[in-house]
PDB file of C-alpha atoms in Angstrom:
ATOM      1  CA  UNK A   1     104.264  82.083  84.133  1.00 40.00           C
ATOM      2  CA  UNK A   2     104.336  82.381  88.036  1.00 44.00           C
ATOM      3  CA  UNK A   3     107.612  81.574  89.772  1.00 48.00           C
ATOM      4  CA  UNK A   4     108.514  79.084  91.806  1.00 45.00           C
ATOM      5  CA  UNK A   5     107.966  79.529  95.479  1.00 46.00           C
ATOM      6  CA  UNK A   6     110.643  80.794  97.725  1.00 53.00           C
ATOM      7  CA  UNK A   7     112.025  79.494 100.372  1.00 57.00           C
ATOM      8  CA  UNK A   8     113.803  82.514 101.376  1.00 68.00           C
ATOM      9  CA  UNK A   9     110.678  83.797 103.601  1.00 68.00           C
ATOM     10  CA  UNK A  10     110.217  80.314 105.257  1.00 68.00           C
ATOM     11  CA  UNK A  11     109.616  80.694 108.718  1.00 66.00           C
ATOM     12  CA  UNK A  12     112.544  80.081 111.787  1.00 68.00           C
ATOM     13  CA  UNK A  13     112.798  80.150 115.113  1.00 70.00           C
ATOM     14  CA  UNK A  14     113.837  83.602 116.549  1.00 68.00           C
ATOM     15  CA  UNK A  15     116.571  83.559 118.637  1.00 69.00           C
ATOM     16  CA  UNK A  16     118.639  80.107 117.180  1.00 71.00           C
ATOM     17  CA  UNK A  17     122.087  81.901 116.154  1.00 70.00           C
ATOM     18  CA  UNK A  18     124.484  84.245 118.395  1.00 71.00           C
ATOM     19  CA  UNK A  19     123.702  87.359 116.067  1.00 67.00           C
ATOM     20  CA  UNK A  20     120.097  87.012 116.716  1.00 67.00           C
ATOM     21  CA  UNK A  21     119.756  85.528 120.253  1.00 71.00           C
ATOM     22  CA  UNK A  22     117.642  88.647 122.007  1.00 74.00           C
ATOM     23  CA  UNK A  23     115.110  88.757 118.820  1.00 70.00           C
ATOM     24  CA  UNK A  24     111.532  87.629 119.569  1.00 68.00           C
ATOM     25  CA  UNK A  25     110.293  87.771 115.808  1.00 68.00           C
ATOM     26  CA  UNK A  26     111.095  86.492 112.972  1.00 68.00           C
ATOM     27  CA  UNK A  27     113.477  88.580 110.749  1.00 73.00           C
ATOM     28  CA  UNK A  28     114.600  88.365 106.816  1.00 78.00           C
ATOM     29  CA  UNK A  29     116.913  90.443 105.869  1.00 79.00           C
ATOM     30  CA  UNK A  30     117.209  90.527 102.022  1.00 86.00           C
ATOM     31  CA  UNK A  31     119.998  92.447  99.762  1.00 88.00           C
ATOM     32  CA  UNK A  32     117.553  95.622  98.930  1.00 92.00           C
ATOM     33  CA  UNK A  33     114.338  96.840  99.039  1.00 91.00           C
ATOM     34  CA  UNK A  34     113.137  95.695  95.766  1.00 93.00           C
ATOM     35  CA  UNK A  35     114.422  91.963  96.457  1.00 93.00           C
ATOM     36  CA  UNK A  36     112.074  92.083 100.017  1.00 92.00           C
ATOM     37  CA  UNK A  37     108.968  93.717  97.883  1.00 95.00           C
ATOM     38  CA  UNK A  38     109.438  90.715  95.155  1.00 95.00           C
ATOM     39  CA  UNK A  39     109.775  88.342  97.780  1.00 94.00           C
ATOM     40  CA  UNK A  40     106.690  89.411  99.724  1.00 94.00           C
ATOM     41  CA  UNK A  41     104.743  89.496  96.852  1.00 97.00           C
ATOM     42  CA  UNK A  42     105.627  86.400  95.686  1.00 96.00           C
ATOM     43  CA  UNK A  43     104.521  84.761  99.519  1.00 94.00           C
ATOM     44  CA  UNK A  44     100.939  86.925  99.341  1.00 96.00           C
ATOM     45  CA  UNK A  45     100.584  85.376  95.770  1.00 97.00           C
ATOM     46  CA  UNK A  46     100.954  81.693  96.718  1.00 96.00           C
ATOM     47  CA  UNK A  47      98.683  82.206  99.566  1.00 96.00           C
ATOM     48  CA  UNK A  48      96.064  83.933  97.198  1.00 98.00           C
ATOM     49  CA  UNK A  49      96.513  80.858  94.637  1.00 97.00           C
ATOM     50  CA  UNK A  50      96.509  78.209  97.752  1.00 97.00           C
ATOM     51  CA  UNK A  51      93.361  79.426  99.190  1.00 97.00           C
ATOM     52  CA  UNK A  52      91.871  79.636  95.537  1.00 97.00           C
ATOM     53  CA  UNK A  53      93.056  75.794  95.106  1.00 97.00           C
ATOM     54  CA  UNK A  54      90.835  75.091  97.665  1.00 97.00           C
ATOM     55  CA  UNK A  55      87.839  77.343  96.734  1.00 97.00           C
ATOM     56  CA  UNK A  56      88.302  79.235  99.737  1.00 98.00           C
ATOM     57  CA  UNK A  57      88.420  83.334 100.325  1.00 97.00           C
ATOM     58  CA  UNK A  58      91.940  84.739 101.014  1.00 98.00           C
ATOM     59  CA  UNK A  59      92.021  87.804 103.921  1.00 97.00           C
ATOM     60  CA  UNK A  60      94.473  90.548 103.916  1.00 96.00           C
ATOM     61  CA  UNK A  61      94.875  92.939 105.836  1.00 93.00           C
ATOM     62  CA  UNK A  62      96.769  95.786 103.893  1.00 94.00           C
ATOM     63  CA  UNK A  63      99.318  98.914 104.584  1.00 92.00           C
ATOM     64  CA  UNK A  64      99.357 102.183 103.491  1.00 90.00           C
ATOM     65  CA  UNK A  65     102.119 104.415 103.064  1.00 89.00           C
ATOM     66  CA  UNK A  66     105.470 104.386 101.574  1.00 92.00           C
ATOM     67  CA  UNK A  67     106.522 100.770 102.905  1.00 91.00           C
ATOM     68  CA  UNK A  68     104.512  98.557 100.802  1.00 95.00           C
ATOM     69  CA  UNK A  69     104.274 100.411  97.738  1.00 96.00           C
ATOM     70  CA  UNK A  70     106.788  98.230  95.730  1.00 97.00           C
ATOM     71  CA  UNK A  71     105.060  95.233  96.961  1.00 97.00           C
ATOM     72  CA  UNK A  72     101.778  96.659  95.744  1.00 97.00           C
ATOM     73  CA  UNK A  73     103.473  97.436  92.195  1.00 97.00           C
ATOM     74  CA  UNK A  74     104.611  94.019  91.685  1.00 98.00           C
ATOM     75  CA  UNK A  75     101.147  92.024  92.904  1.00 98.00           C
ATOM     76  CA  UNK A  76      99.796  94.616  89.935  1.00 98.00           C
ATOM     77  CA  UNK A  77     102.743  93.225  87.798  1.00 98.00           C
ATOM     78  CA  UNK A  78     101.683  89.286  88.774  1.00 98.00           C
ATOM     79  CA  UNK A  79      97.973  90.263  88.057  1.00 98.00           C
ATOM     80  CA  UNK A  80      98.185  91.762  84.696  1.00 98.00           C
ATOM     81  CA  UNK A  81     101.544  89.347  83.184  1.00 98.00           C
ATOM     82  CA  UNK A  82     101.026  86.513  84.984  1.00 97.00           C
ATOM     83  CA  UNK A  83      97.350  86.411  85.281  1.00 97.00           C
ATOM     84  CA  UNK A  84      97.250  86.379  89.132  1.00 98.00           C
ATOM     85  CA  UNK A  85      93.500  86.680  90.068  1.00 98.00           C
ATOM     86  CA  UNK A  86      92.331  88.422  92.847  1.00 97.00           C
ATOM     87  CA  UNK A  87      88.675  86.945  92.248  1.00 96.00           C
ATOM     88  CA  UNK A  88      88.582  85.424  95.731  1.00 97.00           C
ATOM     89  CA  UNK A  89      90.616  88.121  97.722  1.00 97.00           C
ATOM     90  CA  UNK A  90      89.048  89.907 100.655  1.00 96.00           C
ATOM     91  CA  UNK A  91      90.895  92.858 101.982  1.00 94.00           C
ATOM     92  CA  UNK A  92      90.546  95.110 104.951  1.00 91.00           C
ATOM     93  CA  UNK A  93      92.556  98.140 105.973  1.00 85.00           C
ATOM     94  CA  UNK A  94      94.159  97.832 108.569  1.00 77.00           C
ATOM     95  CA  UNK A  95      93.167 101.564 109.345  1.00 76.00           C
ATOM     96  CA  UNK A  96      91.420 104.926 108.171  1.00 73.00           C
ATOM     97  CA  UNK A  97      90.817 108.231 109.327  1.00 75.00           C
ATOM     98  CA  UNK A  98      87.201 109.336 110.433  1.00 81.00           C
ATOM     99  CA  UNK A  99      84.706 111.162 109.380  1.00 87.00           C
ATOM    100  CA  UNK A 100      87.262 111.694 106.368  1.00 83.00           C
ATOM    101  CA  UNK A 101      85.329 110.236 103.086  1.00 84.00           C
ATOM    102  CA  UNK A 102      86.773 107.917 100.601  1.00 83.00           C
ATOM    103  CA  UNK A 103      87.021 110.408  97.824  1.00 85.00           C
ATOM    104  CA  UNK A 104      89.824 112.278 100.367  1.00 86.00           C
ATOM    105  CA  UNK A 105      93.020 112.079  98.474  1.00 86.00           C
ATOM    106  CA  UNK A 106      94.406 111.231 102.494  1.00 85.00           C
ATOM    107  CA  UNK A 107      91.761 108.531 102.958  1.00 88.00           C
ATOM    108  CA  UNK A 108      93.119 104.774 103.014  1.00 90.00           C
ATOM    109  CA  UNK A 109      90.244 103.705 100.569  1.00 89.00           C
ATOM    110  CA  UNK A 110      91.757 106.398  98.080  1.00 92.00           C
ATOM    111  CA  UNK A 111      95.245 104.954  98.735  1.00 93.00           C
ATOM    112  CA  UNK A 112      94.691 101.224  98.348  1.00 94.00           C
ATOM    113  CA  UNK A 113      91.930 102.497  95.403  1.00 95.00           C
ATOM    114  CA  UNK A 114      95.179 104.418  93.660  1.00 96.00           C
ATOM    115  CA  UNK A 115      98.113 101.787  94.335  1.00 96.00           C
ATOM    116  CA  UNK A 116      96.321  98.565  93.830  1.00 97.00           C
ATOM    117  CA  UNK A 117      92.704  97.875  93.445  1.00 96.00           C
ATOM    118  CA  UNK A 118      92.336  99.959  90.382  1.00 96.00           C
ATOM    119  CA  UNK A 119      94.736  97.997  88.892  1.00 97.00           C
ATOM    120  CA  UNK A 120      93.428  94.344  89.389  1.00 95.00           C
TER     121      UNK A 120
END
């Protein structure tokens, strides 16, 4: 069963408390690691189901490296317990090295290939 979308992520206005007054982004800071990766996962979830609502493609641009690993691991978690699809998902790293080949255990393809896609 999917959760219930949080409002923890919603969007506000950099800048609007003393603590915060010189920031120029947005910023969430969550109790751990594992709460931000759940979270994040959670709002690239209810974008993928949104867009699919509406028939329409959802575009991500995705990571590699050590950062969103947990937030991979869970969106694998969604797909195979709560039957996330990612039918009408369209990804694109948002780099890779060249003329390295996919098969490369250091290319991006073989990262994203190893820590998600395979597992969707």
């Amino acid at each position: 069963m999917a959760k219930t979308p949080t409002t923890e992520l919603t969007y506000k206005a950099p800048g609007t408390h003393e603590e915060n007054r010189y920031e120029k982004l947005h910023n969430v800071i969550v109790s751990s690691a594992a709460k931000g990766s759940e979270l994040i996962a959670q709002e690239i979830a209810d974008i993928i189901r949104a867009k699919q609502a509406k028939g329409k493609n959802c575009v991500l641009g995705l990571a590699t490296g050590s950062s969103p690993l947990s937030v991979y691991a869970e969106l694998v978690r969604m797909h195979k317990e709560e039957g996330l699809s990612f039918q009408n998902v369209v990804s694109f790293n948002l780099d890779e090295y060249w003329p390295m080949g996919k098969e490369n255990l250091q290319s991006y393809h073989y990262f994203m290939h190893e820590n998600l896609f395979d597992h969707i």
